[in-house]
Coordinates of C-alpha atoms in Angstrom, one line a residue:
Chain A
M1 CA 157.9 -105.4 -0.9
I2 CA 155.2 -104.6 1.6
V3 CA 155.9 -106.4 4.9
V4 CA 153.0 -107.4 7.1
T5 CA 153.6 -108.0 10.8
K6 CA 151.2 -108.2 13.8
A7 CA 151.4 -107.6 17.5
E8 CA 148.2 -106.0 18.8
R9 CA 147.1 -105.1 15.3
L10 CA 148.3 -105.5 11.7
N11 CA 151.2 -103.4 10.6
T12 CA 152.1 -102.9 7.0
A13 CA 155.3 -101.1 5.7
P14 CA 157.4 -101.0 2.6
V15 CA 160.7 -102.7 3.4
G16 CA 163.6 -103.3 1.1
I17 CA 164.6 -107.0 1.2
I18 CA 168.1 -107.8 0.2
V19 CA 168.5 -111.2 -1.5
E20 CA 172.1 -112.0 -2.1
D21 CA 171.7 -115.5 -3.5
E22 CA 168.6 -115.8 -5.7
N23 CA 168.7 -119.6 -5.3
G24 CA 169.0 -119.6 -1.5
A25 CA 166.4 -119.2 1.3
K26 CA 168.3 -116.4 3.1
A27 CA 167.7 -112.7 2.8
K28 CA 168.0 -109.7 5.0
A29 CA 166.3 -106.4 5.6
K30 CA 167.4 -103.2 7.3
L31 CA 164.9 -102.4 10.0
Y32 CA 165.1 -99.0 11.5
A33 CA 163.1 -98.2 14.7
S34 CA 159.5 -98.9 13.5
H35 CA 156.4 -100.8 14.3
T36 CA 157.7 -103.5 12.0
R37 CA 160.8 -103.8 14.1
E38 CA 158.8 -103.7 17.4
N39 CA 156.5 -106.4 16.1
V40 CA 159.4 -108.6 15.1
E41 CA 160.8 -108.1 18.6
K42 CA 157.5 -109.3 20.0
G43 CA 157.7 -112.5 17.9
S44 CA 155.4 -111.5 15.0
F45 CA 155.3 -113.4 11.8
F46 CA 157.0 -111.5 8.9
V47 CA 155.2 -111.8 5.6
A48 CA 156.4 -109.9 2.5
N49 CA 153.9 -109.2 -0.3
I50 CA 155.0 -108.4 -3.8
I51 CA 152.8 -105.5 -4.9
K52 CA 152.6 -103.7 -8.2
D53 CA 150.1 -101.0 -7.2
P54 CA 151.9 -97.7 -6.4
L55 CA 148.9 -96.6 -4.4
I56 CA 149.3 -99.5 -2.0
F57 CA 153.0 -98.5 -1.5
A58 CA 152.0 -94.8 -0.9
I59 CA 149.3 -95.7 1.6
S60 CA 151.4 -98.2 3.6
A61 CA 154.4 -95.9 3.6
F62 CA 152.5 -93.4 5.8
D63 CA 149.8 -95.6 7.4
D64 CA 148.9 -99.2 8.2
L65 CA 146.6 -100.8 5.6
S66 CA 143.3 -101.6 7.3
E67 CA 141.8 -105.1 6.9
E68 CA 139.7 -104.2 3.9
Y69 CA 142.9 -103.9 1.9
F70 CA 143.6 -107.7 2.4
E71 CA 142.3 -110.5 0.4
S72 CA 143.3 -113.0 3.1
L73 CA 144.3 -112.4 6.7
D74 CA 145.9 -115.8 7.3
P75 CA 148.3 -115.7 5.6
P76 CA 148.2 -111.9 5.3
V77 CA 147.8 -111.2 1.6
I78 CA 147.1 -107.7 0.3
K79 CA 144.5 -107.4 -2.4
G80 CA 146.2 -107.6 -5.8
S81 CA 149.4 -109.0 -4.3
L82 CA 151.4 -111.0 -6.9
A83 CA 153.0 -113.2 -4.3
Y84 CA 153.7 -113.5 -0.7
C85 CA 156.7 -114.9 1.2
E86 CA 156.7 -115.8 4.8
F87 CA 160.1 -115.4 6.5
E88 CA 161.5 -116.2 9.9
A89 CA 163.0 -113.0 11.1
K90 CA 165.9 -112.6 13.6
L91 CA 167.1 -109.2 14.6
K92 CA 170.8 -108.6 14.3
G93 CA 171.8 -105.0 14.9
L94 CA 170.1 -102.7 12.4
F95 CA 169.2 -105.7 10.2
A96 CA 166.9 -108.7 10.4
D97 CA 168.2 -111.9 9.1
L98 CA 165.5 -113.6 7.1
R99 CA 164.9 -117.2 6.2
L100 CA 162.2 -118.1 3.7
L101 CA 159.7 -120.4 5.3
N102 CA 157.0 -120.6 2.6
G103 CA 155.4 -118.5 0.0
K104 CA 153.1 -118.6 -3.0
I105 CA 152.8 -116.9 -6.3
I106 CA 149.2 -115.7 -6.5
R107 CA 149.0 -114.0 -9.9
N108 CA 152.0 -113.9 -12.2
E109 CA 151.8 -110.7 -14.2
L110 CA 154.7 -109.7 -16.3
R111 CA 155.6 -106.1 -16.1
A112 CA 157.9 -104.0 -18.2
V113 CA 159.9 -101.2 -16.5
N114 CA 157.7 -98.3 -15.5
R115 CA 159.7 -95.2 -14.7
G116 CA 156.6 -93.5 -13.3
F117 CA 156.1 -96.4 -10.8
N118 CA 159.8 -96.4 -9.9
A119 CA 159.7 -92.6 -9.3
V120 CA 156.8 -93.2 -6.8
I121 CA 159.0 -95.6 -4.9
E122 CA 161.9 -93.2 -4.8
A123 CA 159.6 -90.3 -3.8
L124 CA 158.2 -92.4 -0.9
V125 CA 161.8 -93.2 0.3
H126 CA 162.5 -89.4 0.3
A127 CA 159.0 -88.4 1.6
T128 CA 159.1 -90.7 4.7
R129 CA 162.4 -89.1 5.7
Y130 CA 161.2 -85.6 4.7
V131 CA 158.2 -85.6 7.0
K132 CA 160.6 -86.2 9.9
N133 CA 163.4 -83.6 9.1
R134 CA 162.0 -81.2 6.4
D135 CA 165.4 -81.3 4.6
P136 CA 165.2 -79.0 1.6
E137 CA 167.5 -81.4 -0.3
L138 CA 164.9 -84.1 0.0
E139 CA 162.2 -81.6 -1.1
K140 CA 164.2 -81.1 -4.3
K141 CA 164.5 -84.8 -4.9
I142 CA 160.8 -85.3 -4.3
R143 CA 160.0 -82.7 -6.9
E144 CA 162.3 -84.4 -9.4
C145 CA 160.3 -87.6 -8.8
Y146 CA 157.0 -85.7 -9.4
E147 CA 158.3 -84.7 -12.8
I148 CA 159.0 -88.3 -13.8
I149 CA 155.7 -89.4 -12.4
E150 CA 153.8 -86.8 -14.4
K151 CA 155.7 -87.7 -17.5
C152 CA 155.7 -91.5 -17.2
G153 CA 153.1 -92.5 -14.7
G154 CA 149.6 -93.8 -15.2
E155 CA 146.5 -93.1 -13.1
R156 CA 147.5 -95.1 -10.1
E157 CA 150.9 -93.4 -10.0
M158 CA 149.2 -90.0 -10.1
E159 CA 146.9 -91.0 -7.2
A160 CA 150.0 -92.2 -5.3
M161 CA 151.6 -88.8 -6.0
D162 CA 148.6 -87.0 -4.6
I163 CA 149.1 -88.9 -1.3
I164 CA 152.7 -87.9 -1.2
K165 CA 151.8 -84.3 -1.8
E166 CA 149.2 -84.3 1.0
R167 CA 151.6 -86.0 3.5
T168 CA 154.6 -83.9 2.7
G169 CA 152.9 -80.6 2.0
I170 CA 155.2 -80.4 -1.1
Y171 CA 152.8 -79.5 -3.9
Chain J
M1 CA 161.6 -102.3 -23.1
I2 CA 164.4 -102.8 -25.6
V3 CA 163.2 -102.2 -29.1
V4 CA 164.7 -104.1 -31.9
T5 CA 164.5 -102.8 -35.5
K6 CA 166.4 -103.6 -38.6
A7 CA 167.3 -101.8 -41.8
E8 CA 170.8 -102.8 -43.0
R9 CA 171.6 -104.3 -39.6
L10 CA 169.9 -104.9 -36.3
N11 CA 169.4 -101.9 -34.1
T12 CA 168.6 -102.2 -30.4
A13 CA 167.6 -99.3 -28.1
P14 CA 165.8 -98.8 -24.8
V15 CA 162.5 -97.2 -25.6
G16 CA 159.7 -96.1 -23.3
I17 CA 156.4 -97.6 -24.5
I18 CA 153.3 -95.8 -23.2
V19 CA 150.3 -98.1 -22.8
E20 CA 147.2 -96.1 -21.9
D21 CA 144.8 -99.0 -21.9
E22 CA 146.2 -102.2 -20.6
N23 CA 143.5 -104.2 -22.3
G24 CA 143.8 -102.6 -25.7
A25 CA 146.2 -103.3 -28.5
K26 CA 147.3 -99.7 -28.9
A27 CA 150.4 -98.0 -27.5
K28 CA 152.8 -95.3 -28.4
A29 CA 156.4 -94.4 -28.0
K30 CA 158.3 -91.1 -28.3
L31 CA 161.0 -91.6 -30.9
Y32 CA 163.6 -88.9 -31.1
A33 CA 166.0 -88.8 -34.1
S34 CA 167.7 -92.2 -33.8
H35 CA 168.5 -95.3 -35.7
T36 CA 165.3 -96.8 -34.3
R37 CA 163.3 -94.0 -35.9
E38 CA 165.2 -94.2 -39.2
N39 CA 164.6 -97.9 -39.4
V40 CA 160.9 -97.4 -38.8
E41 CA 160.9 -94.8 -41.6
K42 CA 162.4 -97.5 -43.8
G43 CA 159.6 -99.9 -42.9
S44 CA 161.4 -102.1 -40.3
F45 CA 159.6 -104.4 -38.0
F46 CA 159.3 -103.1 -34.4
V47 CA 159.8 -105.7 -31.7
A48 CA 159.9 -104.8 -28.0
N49 CA 161.6 -107.2 -25.6
I50 CA 160.9 -107.1 -21.9
I51 CA 164.3 -107.4 -20.3
K52 CA 165.2 -107.6 -16.6
D53 CA 169.0 -107.6 -17.0
P54 CA 170.3 -104.1 -16.3
L55 CA 173.5 -104.9 -18.2
I56 CA 171.5 -105.4 -21.4
F57 CA 169.9 -102.0 -20.9
A58 CA 173.3 -100.4 -20.3
I59 CA 174.9 -102.0 -23.4
S60 CA 172.0 -101.2 -25.7
A61 CA 171.7 -97.6 -24.5
F62 CA 175.1 -96.9 -26.0
D63 CA 175.6 -99.5 -28.6
D64 CA 173.7 -102.0 -30.7
L65 CA 173.6 -105.5 -29.3
S66 CA 175.4 -107.9 -31.6
E67 CA 173.7 -111.1 -32.8
E68 CA 175.4 -113.1 -30.1
Y69 CA 173.1 -111.4 -27.6
F70 CA 170.0 -112.9 -29.2
E71 CA 168.4 -116.2 -28.5
S72 CA 166.4 -115.9 -31.7
L73 CA 166.7 -113.6 -34.7
D74 CA 163.3 -114.2 -36.2
P75 CA 161.5 -113.0 -34.2
P76 CA 164.3 -111.0 -32.6
V77 CA 164.4 -112.2 -29.0
I78 CA 167.3 -111.0 -26.8
K79 CA 168.8 -113.7 -24.5
G80 CA 167.0 -113.8 -21.2
S81 CA 164.1 -111.8 -22.5
L82 CA 160.9 -112.3 -20.5
A83 CA 158.6 -111.6 -23.4
Y84 CA 158.5 -110.0 -26.8
C85 CA 155.8 -107.9 -28.5
E86 CA 155.7 -107.2 -32.2
F87 CA 154.1 -103.9 -33.0
E88 CA 153.0 -102.2 -36.2
A89 CA 154.6 -98.7 -35.9
K90 CA 153.4 -95.6 -37.7
L91 CA 155.3 -92.3 -37.2
K92 CA 153.2 -89.3 -36.1
G93 CA 155.3 -86.3 -35.3
L94 CA 157.6 -87.1 -32.4
F95 CA 155.7 -90.2 -31.6
A96 CA 155.1 -93.6 -33.1
D97 CA 151.6 -95.0 -32.9
L98 CA 151.9 -98.7 -32.1
R99 CA 149.5 -101.5 -32.6
L100 CA 150.2 -104.9 -31.1
L101 CA 150.5 -107.6 -33.8
N102 CA 151.6 -110.5 -31.8
G103 CA 153.8 -111.5 -28.9
K104 CA 154.8 -114.2 -26.5
I105 CA 155.7 -114.6 -22.9
I106 CA 159.0 -116.6 -22.9
R107 CA 159.8 -116.9 -19.2
N108 CA 157.5 -115.5 -16.6
E109 CA 159.7 -114.5 -13.7
L110 CA 158.2 -112.5 -10.8
R111 CA 160.3 -109.7 -9.6
A112 CA 159.9 -107.4 -6.6
V113 CA 160.9 -103.8 -6.8
N114 CA 164.7 -103.4 -7.1
R115 CA 165.7 -99.8 -6.4
G116 CA 169.2 -100.6 -7.7
F117 CA 167.9 -101.8 -11.1
N118 CA 165.6 -98.7 -11.3
A119 CA 168.5 -96.4 -10.6
V120 CA 170.4 -98.0 -13.5
I121 CA 167.5 -97.1 -15.8
E122 CA 167.3 -93.5 -14.5
A123 CA 171.1 -93.2 -14.8
L124 CA 170.9 -94.4 -18.4
V125 CA 168.3 -91.8 -19.3
H126 CA 170.5 -89.1 -17.9
A127 CA 173.7 -90.6 -19.3
T128 CA 172.6 -90.8 -22.9
R129 CA 171.7 -87.1 -22.7
Y130 CA 174.9 -86.3 -20.8
V131 CA 177.2 -87.7 -23.4
K132 CA 175.6 -85.2 -25.9
N133 CA 175.6 -82.0 -23.8
R134 CA 177.8 -82.5 -20.7
D135 CA 175.2 -80.8 -18.6
P136 CA 176.5 -80.6 -15.0
E137 CA 173.0 -81.0 -13.6
L138 CA 172.8 -84.4 -15.3
E139 CA 176.2 -85.3 -13.8
K140 CA 174.7 -84.6 -10.4
K141 CA 171.7 -86.8 -11.1
I142 CA 173.9 -89.6 -12.4
R143 CA 175.9 -89.5 -9.2
E144 CA 172.8 -89.7 -7.2
C145 CA 171.8 -92.8 -9.1
Y146 CA 175.3 -94.3 -8.5
E147 CA 174.6 -94.0 -4.7
I148 CA 171.4 -95.9 -5.0
I149 CA 173.0 -98.6 -7.3
E150 CA 175.8 -99.0 -4.8
K151 CA 173.4 -99.3 -1.9
C152 CA 170.6 -101.4 -3.5
G153 CA 172.1 -103.0 -6.6
G154 CA 173.4 -106.5 -7.2
E155 CA 176.3 -107.7 -9.3
R156 CA 174.5 -107.0 -12.7
E157 CA 173.6 -103.5 -11.6
M158 CA 177.2 -102.8 -10.6
E159 CA 178.4 -104.0 -14.0
A160 CA 175.9 -101.8 -15.7
M161 CA 177.1 -98.9 -13.6
D162 CA 180.7 -99.6 -14.8
I163 CA 179.5 -99.2 -18.4
I164 CA 177.8 -95.9 -17.5
K165 CA 181.0 -94.7 -15.8
E166 CA 183.1 -95.6 -18.9
R167 CA 180.8 -94.0 -21.3
T168 CA 180.1 -90.8 -19.4
G169 CA 183.6 -90.4 -17.8
I170 CA 181.7 -89.7 -14.6
Y171 CA 183.5 -91.9 -12.0

């Protein structure tokens, strides 16, 4: 999911939200030192968007989405978002305990598994670490993701890969 | 997607279906030598099910699903399937050219990205090759998938991983 928070300005970041009980209102998320975490500390709202566009994941992994990427600012809904969920977030060590406050399904589109899309997500996890430590093991994993993206991805996945290439310098 | 075909008996197999134009009725799938391919040669129907349960993917990667796994046999709909699509399939080299004949959304459940689920799919791609060639490079990739499944997967992903472990001997 892409989480939107706000202190001085809007912050957007891909965050893994862990839902242990699908029927409950509780969830949690690991929040490393980040603008998302800082904003939560300052009392920001915490709104998760379900996004299917790999390009939005790629952009928000490295930068904040500017306002033009939103179809609504209150609640903060990214263009093309399938749904949003507003959570109450309480920091607890490395995690944030989340409680669902409200949410809405905006467009319910069924998607089959897309290995190309999935490889973009994995590449982004590795790439955001790689730009900090230049670990050659991560470079290898990113290249493996490129292979899957090239084989299974569509146009949007290829565009997302281009952003990863630019940002990591791994071509 | 899980593709169901039938000659003497029902065959189920995970197949990657490539849709180049989301608004068109055409698609294609790479079909290596397999029961799916043989059944298509014999004139079987070709019905793809959109499945979200990683355990169904794991079972059908190695075995055929028995009839008890189906909620309908005509059309062949696997229990819990989100939708099914019936295609006309014409073999063309390594590929099958597909044309959508009909389909139905059965239950429209919105899902966010689940890295654990995605890692099950990748592990299965590697595992079905690994059982044929015992390539140590594939073993390494499968173990990397295990790490992600353990970190991000839920109960069903863990059960799927257990099947992969049993079938590959990679514990």
